[in-house]
PDB file of C-alpha atoms and ligand atoms in Angstrom:
ATOM      1  CA  UNK A 182      26.051  36.985   3.822  1.00  0.00           C
ATOM      2  CA  UNK A 183      26.050  34.742   0.745  1.00  0.00           C
ATOM      3  CA  UNK A 184      22.781  33.611  -0.778  1.00  0.00           C
ATOM      4  CA  UNK A 185      23.095  29.964   0.259  1.00  0.00           C
ATOM      5  CA  UNK A 186      23.722  30.839   3.903  1.00  0.00           C
ATOM      6  CA  UNK A 187      20.796  33.281   3.840  1.00  0.00           C
ATOM      7  CA  UNK A 188      18.490  30.524   2.572  1.00  0.00           C
ATOM      8  CA  UNK A 189      19.863  27.944   5.041  1.00  0.00           C
ATOM      9  CA  UNK A 190      19.132  30.258   7.977  1.00  0.00           C
ATOM     10  CA  UNK A 191      15.716  31.063   6.506  1.00  0.00           C
ATOM     11  CA  UNK A 192      14.946  27.335   6.254  1.00  0.00           C
ATOM     12  CA  UNK A 193      15.705  26.870   9.968  1.00  0.00           C
ATOM     13  CA  UNK A 194      13.709  29.938  11.015  1.00  0.00           C
ATOM     14  CA  UNK A 195      10.895  28.864   8.678  1.00  0.00           C
ATOM     15  CA  UNK A 196      10.812  25.473  10.388  1.00  0.00           C
ATOM     16  CA  UNK A 197      10.535  27.038  13.850  1.00  0.00           C
ATOM     17  CA  UNK A 198       7.994  29.679  12.816  1.00  0.00           C
ATOM     18  CA  UNK A 199       5.829  27.121  10.993  1.00  0.00           C
ATOM     19  CA  UNK A 200       5.922  24.919  14.082  1.00  0.00           C
ATOM     20  CA  UNK A 201       4.983  27.774  16.447  1.00  0.00           C
ATOM     21  CA  UNK A 202       2.255  29.045  14.107  1.00  0.00           C
ATOM     22  CA  UNK A 203       0.749  25.620  13.439  1.00  0.00           C
ATOM     23  CA  UNK A 204       0.857  24.377  17.036  1.00  0.00           C
ATOM     24  CA  UNK A 205      -1.961  26.773  17.969  1.00  0.00           C
ATOM     25  CA  UNK A 206      -4.348  24.948  15.647  1.00  0.00           C
ATOM     26  CA  UNK A 207      -2.945  21.399  15.814  1.00  0.00           C
ATOM     27  CA  UNK A 208      -5.743  18.791  15.739  1.00  0.00           C
ATOM     28  CA  UNK A 209      -8.394  21.394  14.867  1.00  0.00           C
ATOM     29  CA  UNK A 210     -10.464  21.147  11.678  1.00  0.00           C
ATOM     30  CA  UNK A 211     -10.419  23.967   9.098  1.00  0.00           C
ATOM     31  CA  UNK A 212     -14.003  24.790  10.115  1.00  0.00           C
ATOM     32  CA  UNK A 213     -13.083  25.108  13.805  1.00  0.00           C
ATOM     33  CA  UNK A 214     -10.084  27.258  12.936  1.00  0.00           C
ATOM     34  CA  UNK A 215     -12.207  29.553  10.771  1.00  0.00           C
ATOM     35  CA  UNK A 216     -14.866  29.858  13.495  1.00  0.00           C
ATOM     36  CA  UNK A 217     -12.279  30.853  16.089  1.00  0.00           C
ATOM     37  CA  UNK A 218      -9.788  32.967  14.117  1.00  0.00           C
ATOM     38  CA  UNK A 219     -11.271  33.542  10.661  1.00  0.00           C
ATOM     39  CA  UNK A 220      -7.751  33.126   9.296  1.00  0.00           C
ATOM     40  CA  UNK A 221      -5.050  32.020  11.742  1.00  0.00           C
ATOM     41  CA  UNK A 222      -1.953  34.021  10.742  1.00  0.00           C
ATOM     42  CA  UNK A 223      -0.472  35.225  14.044  1.00  0.00           C
ATOM     43  CA  UNK A 224       2.009  33.657  16.450  1.00  0.00           C
ATOM     44  CA  UNK A 225      -0.268  33.599  19.487  1.00  0.00           C
ATOM     45  CA  UNK A 226       0.513  30.387  21.405  1.00  0.00           C
ATOM     46  CA  UNK A 227      -2.304  28.450  23.074  1.00  0.00           C
ATOM     47  CA  UNK A 228      -3.591  25.351  21.338  1.00  0.00           C
ATOM     48  CA  UNK A 229      -4.001  21.937  22.976  1.00  0.00           C
ATOM     49  CA  UNK A 230      -0.464  22.250  24.436  1.00  0.00           C
ATOM     50  CA  UNK A 231      -1.276  25.641  25.958  1.00  0.00           C
ATOM     51  CA  UNK A 232       1.903  27.162  24.555  1.00  0.00           C
ATOM     52  CA  UNK A 233       3.352  30.604  25.141  1.00  0.00           C
ATOM     53  CA  UNK A 234       3.343  32.993  22.193  1.00  0.00           C
ATOM     54  CA  UNK A 235       6.202  32.027  19.863  1.00  0.00           C
ATOM     55  CA  UNK A 236       6.906  28.738  21.640  1.00  0.00           C
ATOM     56  CA  UNK A 237       7.881  25.766  19.446  1.00  0.00           C
ATOM     57  CA  UNK A 238       7.266  22.027  19.890  1.00  0.00           C
ATOM     58  CA  UNK A 239       9.061  18.724  19.241  1.00  0.00           C
ATOM     59  CA  UNK A 240       9.453  19.411  15.529  1.00  0.00           C
ATOM     60  CA  UNK A 241      11.942  22.209  16.180  1.00  0.00           C
ATOM     61  CA  UNK A 242      13.509  20.958  19.415  1.00  0.00           C
ATOM     62  CA  UNK A 243      14.278  17.501  17.959  1.00  0.00           C
ATOM     63  CA  UNK A 244      15.927  19.177  14.961  1.00  0.00           C
ATOM     64  CA  UNK A 245      18.042  21.300  17.299  1.00  0.00           C
ATOM     65  CA  UNK A 246      19.005  18.202  19.329  1.00  0.00           C
ATOM     66  CA  UNK A 247      20.075  16.432  16.126  1.00  0.00           C
ATOM     67  CA  UNK A 248      21.985  19.502  14.973  1.00  0.00           C
ATOM     68  CA  UNK A 249      23.925  19.675  18.237  1.00  0.00           C
ATOM     69  CA  UNK A 250      24.912  16.011  17.893  1.00  0.00           C
ATOM     70  CA  UNK A 251      26.059  16.569  14.292  1.00  0.00           C
ATOM     71  CA  UNK A 252      28.116  19.606  15.275  1.00  0.00           C
ATOM     72  CA  UNK A 253      29.757  17.776  18.194  1.00  0.00           C
ATOM     73  CA  UNK A 254      31.092  15.097  15.815  1.00  0.00           C
ATOM     74  CA  UNK A 255      31.394  16.979  12.542  1.00  0.00           C
ATOM     75  CA  UNK A 256      29.027  14.623  10.736  1.00  0.00           C
ATOM     76  CA  UNK A 257      25.799  12.651  10.988  1.00  0.00           C
ATOM     77  CA  UNK A 258      26.371   9.586  13.174  1.00  0.00           C
ATOM     78  CA  UNK A 259      23.645   7.303  14.513  1.00  0.00           C
ATOM     79  CA  UNK A 260      24.832   6.828  18.090  1.00  0.00           C
ATOM     80  CA  UNK A 261      25.348  10.510  19.019  1.00  0.00           C
ATOM     81  CA  UNK A 262      22.044  11.353  17.323  1.00  0.00           C
ATOM     82  CA  UNK A 263      20.205   8.630  19.277  1.00  0.00           C
ATOM     83  CA  UNK A 264      21.831   9.811  22.507  1.00  0.00           C
ATOM     84  CA  UNK A 265      20.823  13.398  21.757  1.00  0.00           C
ATOM     85  CA  UNK A 266      17.210  12.340  21.098  1.00  0.00           C
ATOM     86  CA  UNK A 267      17.219  10.281  24.295  1.00  0.00           C
ATOM     87  CA  UNK A 268      18.509  13.250  26.325  1.00  0.00           C
ATOM     88  CA  UNK A 269      15.843  15.381  24.640  1.00  0.00           C
ATOM     89  CA  UNK A 270      13.128  12.923  25.761  1.00  0.00           C
ATOM     90  CA  UNK A 271      14.497  12.835  29.328  1.00  0.00           C
ATOM     91  CA  UNK A 272      14.187  16.626  29.474  1.00  0.00           C
ATOM     92  CA  UNK A 273      10.403  16.240  29.169  1.00  0.00           C
ATOM     93  CA  UNK A 274       9.558  17.975  25.882  1.00  0.00           C
ATOM     94  CA  UNK A 275       6.128  19.608  25.526  1.00  0.00           C
ATOM     95  CA  UNK A 276       5.067  16.882  23.103  1.00  0.00           C
ATOM     96  CA  UNK A 277       6.377  13.656  21.612  1.00  0.00           C
ATOM     97  CA  UNK A 278       5.083  11.342  18.893  1.00  0.00           C
ATOM     98  CA  UNK A 279       4.283   7.695  19.625  1.00  0.00           C
ATOM     99  CA  UNK A 280       6.740   6.291  17.096  1.00  0.00           C
ATOM    100  CA  UNK A 281       9.486   8.541  18.441  1.00  0.00           C
ATOM    101  CA  UNK A 282       8.808   7.436  22.003  1.00  0.00           C
ATOM    102  CA  UNK A 283       8.749   3.763  21.030  1.00  0.00           C
ATOM    103  CA  UNK A 284      12.042   4.047  19.159  1.00  0.00           C
ATOM    104  CA  UNK A 285      13.827   5.932  21.912  1.00  0.00           C
ATOM    105  CA  UNK A 286      12.642   3.510  24.618  1.00  0.00           C
ATOM    106  CA  UNK A 287      13.972   0.661  22.500  1.00  0.00           C
ATOM    107  CA  UNK A 288      17.285   2.476  22.102  1.00  0.00           C
ATOM    108  CA  UNK A 289      17.468   2.894  25.882  1.00  0.00           C
ATOM    109  CA  UNK A 290      16.830  -0.810  26.393  1.00  0.00           C
ATOM    110  CA  UNK A 291      19.009  -2.290  23.652  1.00  0.00           C
ATOM    111  CA  UNK A 292      21.452   0.391  22.514  1.00  0.00           C
ATOM    112  CA  UNK A 293      20.269  -0.275  18.937  1.00  0.00           C
ATOM    113  CA  UNK A 294      20.306   2.824  16.763  1.00  0.00           C
ATOM    114  CA  UNK A 295      18.220   1.334  13.956  1.00  0.00           C
ATOM    115  CA  UNK A 296      14.632   0.210  14.409  1.00  0.00           C
ATOM    116  CA  UNK A 297      13.437  -2.866  12.520  1.00  0.00           C
ATOM    117  CA  UNK A 298      11.494  -2.013   9.391  1.00  0.00           C
ATOM    118  CA  UNK A 299       7.885  -1.445  10.403  1.00  0.00           C
ATOM    119  CA  UNK A 300       4.744  -0.731   8.405  1.00  0.00           C
ATOM    120  CA  UNK A 301       3.384   1.344  11.297  1.00  0.00           C
ATOM    121  CA  UNK A 302       6.366   3.722  11.255  1.00  0.00           C
ATOM    122  CA  UNK A 303       5.137   5.785   8.279  1.00  0.00           C
ATOM    123  CA  UNK A 304       4.632   8.872  10.435  1.00  0.00           C
ATOM    124  CA  UNK A 305       6.142  12.291   9.731  1.00  0.00           C
ATOM    125  CA  UNK A 306       8.456  12.290  12.790  1.00  0.00           C
ATOM    126  CA  UNK A 307      11.663  11.598  10.864  1.00  0.00           C
ATOM    127  CA  UNK A 308      10.870  14.160   8.167  1.00  0.00           C
ATOM    128  CA  UNK A 309      10.090  17.017  10.545  1.00  0.00           C
ATOM    129  CA  UNK A 310      13.585  16.967  12.099  1.00  0.00           C
ATOM    130  CA  UNK A 311      15.698  16.284   8.973  1.00  0.00           C
ATOM    131  CA  UNK A 312      16.970  19.818   8.308  1.00  0.00           C
ATOM    132  CA  UNK A 313      20.294  19.674  10.212  1.00  0.00           C
ATOM    133  CA  UNK A 314      21.240  16.497   8.300  1.00  0.00           C
ATOM    134  CA  UNK A 315      20.629  18.413   5.057  1.00  0.00           C
ATOM    135  CA  UNK A 316      22.635  21.460   6.107  1.00  0.00           C
ATOM    136  CA  UNK A 317      25.549  19.255   7.190  1.00  0.00           C
ATOM    137  CA  UNK A 318      25.716  17.572   3.741  1.00  0.00           C
ATOM    138  CA  UNK A 319      24.855  20.499   1.445  1.00  0.00           C
ATOM    139  CA  UNK A 320      27.695  20.047  -1.022  1.00  0.00           C
ATOM    140  CA  UNK A 321      27.843  16.268  -0.891  1.00  0.00           C
ATOM    141  CA  UNK A 322      26.591  13.830  -3.537  1.00  0.00           C
ATOM    142  CA  UNK A 323      22.910  12.917  -3.391  1.00  0.00           C
ATOM    143  CA  UNK A 324      23.650   9.467  -1.957  1.00  0.00           C
ATOM    144  CA  UNK A 325      25.463  11.012   1.003  1.00  0.00           C
ATOM    145  CA  UNK A 326      22.472  13.261   1.714  1.00  0.00           C
ATOM    146  CA  UNK A 327      20.119  10.283   1.519  1.00  0.00           C
ATOM    147  CA  UNK A 328      22.294   8.237   3.868  1.00  0.00           C
ATOM    148  CA  UNK A 329      22.425  11.094   6.398  1.00  0.00           C
ATOM    149  CA  UNK A 330      18.630  11.347   6.256  1.00  0.00           C
ATOM    150  CA  UNK A 331      18.162   7.618   6.805  1.00  0.00           C
ATOM    151  CA  UNK A 332      20.722   7.424   9.594  1.00  0.00           C
ATOM    152  CA  UNK A 333      18.795   9.916  11.707  1.00  0.00           C
ATOM    153  CA  UNK A 334      15.400   8.620  10.549  1.00  0.00           C
ATOM    154  CA  UNK A 335      15.903   4.953  11.368  1.00  0.00           C
ATOM    155  CA  UNK A 336      16.601   5.667  15.022  1.00  0.00           C
ATOM    156  CA  UNK A 337      12.818   5.867  15.366  1.00  0.00           C
ATOM    157  CA  UNK A 338      11.207   5.450  11.913  1.00  0.00           C
ATOM    158  CA  UNK A 339      12.294   2.606   9.622  1.00  0.00           C
ATOM    159  CA  UNK A 340       9.745   2.625   6.844  1.00  0.00           C
ATOM    160  CA  UNK A 341      10.103   2.919   3.050  1.00  0.00           C
ATOM    161  CA  UNK A 342       7.460   5.652   2.696  1.00  0.00           C
ATOM    162  CA  UNK A 343       8.936   7.668   5.550  1.00  0.00           C
ATOM    163  CA  UNK A 344      12.344   7.324   3.891  1.00  0.00           C
ATOM    164  CA  UNK A 345      11.067   8.315   0.457  1.00  0.00           C
ATOM    165  CA  UNK A 346       9.204  11.359   1.777  1.00  0.00           C
ATOM    166  CA  UNK A 347      11.975  12.454   4.116  1.00  0.00           C
ATOM    167  CA  UNK A 348      14.693  12.126   1.469  1.00  0.00           C
ATOM    168  CA  UNK A 349      12.602  13.960  -1.115  1.00  0.00           C
ATOM    169  CA  UNK A 350      11.967  16.877   1.253  1.00  0.00           C
ATOM    170  CA  UNK A 351      15.652  16.926   2.191  1.00  0.00           C
ATOM    171  CA  UNK A 352      16.790  17.074  -1.426  1.00  0.00           C
ATOM    172  CA  UNK A 353      14.239  19.795  -2.183  1.00  0.00           C
ATOM    173  CA  UNK A 354      15.677  21.887   0.638  1.00  0.00           C
ATOM    174  CA  UNK A 355      19.191  21.234  -0.602  1.00  0.00           C
ATOM    175  CA  UNK A 356      18.280  22.145  -4.196  1.00  0.00           C
ATOM    176  CA  UNK A 357      16.500  25.327  -3.086  1.00  0.00           C
ATOM    177  CA  UNK A 358      19.441  26.433  -0.933  1.00  0.00           C
ATOM    178  CA  UNK A 359      21.609  25.836  -3.998  1.00  0.00           C
ATOM    179  CA  UNK A 360      19.410  28.199  -6.016  1.00  0.00           C
ATOM    180  CA  UNK A 361      16.787  25.910  -7.595  1.00  0.00           C
ATOM    181  CA  UNK A 362      13.387  27.534  -8.138  1.00  0.00           C
ATOM    182  CA  UNK A 363       9.937  26.117  -7.415  1.00  0.00           C
ATOM    183  CA  UNK A 364       9.390  24.793 -10.922  1.00  0.00           C
ATOM    184  CA  UNK A 365      12.540  22.704 -10.664  1.00  0.00           C
ATOM    185  CA  UNK A 366      11.518  21.337  -7.270  1.00  0.00           C
ATOM    186  CA  UNK A 367       8.156  20.390  -8.746  1.00  0.00           C
ATOM    187  CA  UNK A 368       9.510  18.628 -11.835  1.00  0.00           C
ATOM    188  CA  UNK A 369      12.719  17.159 -10.468  1.00  0.00           C
ATOM    189  CA  UNK A 370      11.583  16.130  -6.979  1.00  0.00           C
ATOM    190  CA  UNK A 371       7.836  16.261  -6.218  1.00  0.00           C
ATOM    191  CA  UNK A 372       6.495  14.640  -9.410  1.00  0.00           C
ATOM    192  CA  UNK A 373       9.131  11.872  -9.470  1.00  0.00           C
ATOM    193  CA  UNK A 374       8.308  11.037  -5.817  1.00  0.00           C
ATOM    194  CA  UNK A 375       4.603  10.717  -6.685  1.00  0.00           C
ATOM    195  CA  UNK A 376       5.411   8.556  -9.710  1.00  0.00           C
ATOM    196  CA  UNK A 377       7.506   6.214  -7.567  1.00  0.00           C
ATOM    197  CA  UNK A 378       5.052   6.085  -4.648  1.00  0.00           C
ATOM    198  CA  UNK A 379       1.486   6.960  -5.649  1.00  0.00           C
ATOM    199  CA  UNK A 380       0.656   7.716  -1.994  1.00  0.00           C
ATOM    200  CA  UNK A 381       2.375  11.075  -2.582  1.00  0.00           C
ATOM    201  CA  UNK A 382       0.195  12.054  -5.557  1.00  0.00           C
ATOM    202  CA  UNK A 383      -0.917  15.577  -4.767  1.00  0.00           C
ATOM    203  CA  UNK A 384      -2.480  16.936  -7.950  1.00  0.00           C
ATOM    204  CA  UNK A 385      -5.375  14.475  -8.292  1.00  0.00           C
ATOM    205  CA  UNK A 386      -6.278  14.905  -4.629  1.00  0.00           C
ATOM    206  CA  UNK A 387      -8.710  17.611  -3.679  1.00  0.00           C
ATOM    207  CA  UNK A 388      -7.340  20.067  -1.171  1.00  0.00           C
ATOM    208  CA  UNK A 389      -5.882  18.018   1.659  1.00  0.00           C
ATOM    209  CA  UNK A 390      -7.640  19.163   4.839  1.00  0.00           C
ATOM    210  CA  UNK A 391      -6.942  17.788   8.323  1.00  0.00           C
ATOM    211  CA  UNK A 392      -3.655  16.205   7.276  1.00  0.00           C
ATOM    212  CA  UNK A 393      -2.800  13.416   9.705  1.00  0.00           C
ATOM    213  CA  UNK A 394       0.651  12.507  10.991  1.00  0.00           C
ATOM    214  CA  UNK A 395       0.957   9.945   8.169  1.00  0.00           C
ATOM    215  CA  UNK A 396       3.918  10.994   6.017  1.00  0.00           C
ATOM    216  CA  UNK A 397       1.903  10.945   2.768  1.00  0.00           C
ATOM    217  CA  UNK A 398      -0.911  13.135   4.188  1.00  0.00           C
ATOM    218  CA  UNK A 399       1.675  15.567   5.504  1.00  0.00           C
ATOM    219  CA  UNK A 400       3.667  15.762   2.278  1.00  0.00           C
ATOM    220  CA  UNK A 401       0.544  16.126   0.096  1.00  0.00           C
ATOM    221  CA  UNK A 402      -0.699  19.061   2.207  1.00  0.00           C
ATOM    222  CA  UNK A 403       2.744  20.696   2.148  1.00  0.00           C
ATOM    223  CA  UNK A 404       3.185  20.235  -1.618  1.00  0.00           C
ATOM    224  CA  UNK A 405      -0.241  21.690  -2.352  1.00  0.00           C
ATOM    225  CA  UNK A 406       0.455  24.720  -0.161  1.00  0.00           C
ATOM    226  CA  UNK A 407       3.981  25.223  -1.504  1.00  0.00           C
ATOM    227  CA  UNK A 408       3.243  24.815  -5.216  1.00  0.00           C
ATOM    228  CA  UNK A 409      -0.011  26.801  -5.202  1.00  0.00           C
ATOM    229  CA  UNK A 410       1.460  29.912  -3.538  1.00  0.00           C
ATOM    230  CA  UNK A 411       4.311  32.281  -4.384  1.00  0.00           C
ATOM    231  CA  UNK A 412       5.637  33.455  -1.045  1.00  0.00           C
ATOM    232  CA  UNK A 413       6.477  32.125   2.401  1.00  0.00           C
ATOM    233  CA  UNK A 414       3.723  33.885   4.324  1.00  0.00           C
ATOM    234  CA  UNK A 415       0.864  32.764   2.048  1.00  0.00           C
ATOM    235  CA  UNK A 416       2.254  29.219   1.949  1.00  0.00           C
ATOM    236  CA  UNK A 417       2.437  28.917   5.748  1.00  0.00           C
ATOM    237  CA  UNK A 418      -0.975  30.475   6.341  1.00  0.00           C
ATOM    238  CA  UNK A 419      -2.453  28.121   3.738  1.00  0.00           C
ATOM    239  CA  UNK A 420      -0.990  24.964   5.254  1.00  0.00           C
ATOM    240  CA  UNK A 421      -1.671  25.607   8.953  1.00  0.00           C
ATOM    241  CA  UNK A 422      -5.288  26.637   8.299  1.00  0.00           C
ATOM    242  CA  UNK A 423      -5.863  23.111   7.001  1.00  0.00           C
ATOM    243  CA  UNK A 424      -5.576  22.035  10.642  1.00  0.00           C
ATOM    244  CA  UNK A 425      -4.719  18.436  11.532  1.00  0.00           C
ATOM    245  CA  UNK A 426      -1.032  17.959  12.250  1.00  0.00           C
ATOM    246  CA  UNK A 427      -0.591  21.674  11.663  1.00  0.00           C
ATOM    247  CA  UNK A 428       2.604  22.219  13.624  1.00  0.00           C
ATOM    248  CA  UNK A 429       4.370  19.607  11.531  1.00  0.00           C
ATOM    249  CA  UNK A 430       2.945  20.654   8.155  1.00  0.00           C
ATOM    250  CA  UNK A 431       3.821  24.211   9.189  1.00  0.00           C
ATOM    251  CA  UNK A 432       7.370  23.235  10.164  1.00  0.00           C
ATOM    252  CA  UNK A 433       8.019  21.315   6.938  1.00  0.00           C
ATOM    253  CA  UNK A 434       6.407  23.952   4.707  1.00  0.00           C
ATOM    254  CA  UNK A 435       8.334  26.665   6.557  1.00  0.00           C
ATOM    255  CA  UNK A 436      11.601  24.805   6.023  1.00  0.00           C
ATOM    256  CA  UNK A 437      10.953  24.479   2.264  1.00  0.00           C
ATOM    257  CA  UNK A 438       9.616  27.999   1.790  1.00  0.00           C
ATOM    258  CA  UNK A 439      12.485  29.464   3.815  1.00  0.00           C
ATOM    259  CA  UNK A 440      15.000  27.628   1.600  1.00  0.00           C
ATOM    260  CA  UNK A 441      13.190  28.831  -1.521  1.00  0.00           C
ATOM    261  CA  UNK A 442      12.457  32.445  -0.689  1.00  0.00           C
ATOM    262  CA  UNK A 443      15.195  33.403   1.803  1.00  0.00           C
ATOM    263  CA  UNK A 444      15.327  35.574   4.902  1.00  0.00           C
ATOM    264  CA  UNK A 445      13.742  38.665   3.367  1.00  0.00           C
ATOM    265  CA  UNK A 446      10.524  36.678   2.824  1.00  0.00           C
ATOM    266  CA  UNK A 447       9.955  36.013   6.537  1.00  0.00           C
ATOM    267  CA  UNK A 448       7.492  38.549   7.980  1.00  0.00           C
ATOM    268  CA  UNK A 449       9.047  40.710  10.716  1.00  0.00           C
ATOM    269  CA  UNK A 450       6.054  40.190  12.984  1.00  0.00           C
ATOM    270  CA  UNK A 451       6.682  36.431  12.982  1.00  0.00           C
ATOM    271  CA  UNK A 452      10.429  36.749  13.525  1.00  0.00           C
ATOM    272  CA  UNK A 453       9.884  39.137  16.419  1.00  0.00           C
ATOM    273  CA  UNK A 454       7.302  36.886  18.069  1.00  0.00           C
ATOM    274  CA  UNK A 455       9.376  33.696  17.829  1.00  0.00           C
ATOM    275  CA  UNK A 456      10.913  32.564  21.149  1.00  0.00           C
ATOM    276  CA  UNK A 457      14.223  34.550  21.142  1.00  0.00           C
ATOM    277  CA  UNK A 458      16.329  31.634  22.459  1.00  0.00           C
ATOM    278  CA  UNK A 459      14.981  29.380  19.703  1.00  0.00           C
ATOM    279  CA  UNK A 460      15.553  32.068  17.075  1.00  0.00           C
ATOM    280  CA  UNK A 461      19.175  32.424  18.172  1.00  0.00           C
ATOM    281  CA  UNK A 462      19.717  28.637  18.287  1.00  0.00           C
ATOM    282  CA  UNK A 463      18.311  28.207  14.760  1.00  0.00           C
ATOM    283  CA  UNK A 464      20.429  31.032  13.338  1.00  0.00           C
ATOM    284  CA  UNK A 465      23.636  29.850  15.001  1.00  0.00           C
ATOM    285  CA  UNK A 466      23.101  26.194  14.194  1.00  0.00           C
ATOM    286  CA  UNK A 467      22.290  26.841  10.540  1.00  0.00           C
ATOM    287  CA  UNK A 468      25.490  28.822  10.114  1.00  0.00           C
ATOM    288  CA  UNK A 469      27.657  26.254  11.940  1.00  0.00           C
ATOM    289  CA  UNK A 470      26.176  23.312  10.015  1.00  0.00           C
ATOM    290  CA  UNK A 471      26.673  24.996   6.647  1.00  0.00           C
ATOM    291  CA  UNK A 472      30.290  25.664   7.599  1.00  0.00           C
ATOM    292  CA  UNK A 473      30.826  21.900   8.033  1.00  0.00           C
ATOM    293  CA  UNK A 474      30.436  21.254   4.308  1.00  0.00           C
TER     294      UNK A 474
HETATM  295 MG1  LIG B1453       5.001  19.089  17.388  1.00  0.00          MG
HETATM  296 MG1  LIG B1454       2.541  17.647  15.126  1.00  0.00          MG
END
């Protein structure tokens, strides 16, 4: 397997594992997590959704729905993506964000695949599912990647901060799959994002605990965990033990760390505990999406 494919598959598995790991402690505070688990570092299920061990949530299943739509048409198109998300919602997912629900109900009513710009749509729901759009545009110019991100994002989230955060994360994943190291991601992507939108400043902020579903809270927690650690396992354990929207910070951090560190960095115990059908879907989809470009 070539190095880029290895890292693309690792990004998808990292997303799913981060989601499954974080979901156990979603909406808990760091203090509650510490009281219950000391350090939460095992795929054990449970949490407020009462999940099975290794089960994932909307973060992973929306990404897989988007990936299927991209593969069916060979590229990122708004209408098939919106239809795939709508079918996903009809299948009664274990959880769903408010902005996602609002957008998909509007799509059902009007057939519109782009929400109006909205200041209340700065949640992390477009960022958490962006990976298949990145994998489908790996070798394309930056503007094509950004457009693919926005096309899928605006179905439910049309907001400048959501766009900026989502596109930055997407380009970081793309750079890392292409061989960029952490220092390059920091200087060429994370710092410029924070200079452009100060909401994403992550160095002056003390450790972001209880990150909310607000895109800036999510990205700050993920950046701190990613740039202050040197391997996938430590990064994921760091970010999910901050609690809050832990399945989504876990999913996004897992996607980035997987792209950076590759398959060999994913602990066997996590891979083996991940829902086998989800593991297979992530592996197959990553490979098929990369082959598109
Ligand atoms: Mg979730
Ligand atoms: Mg969440």
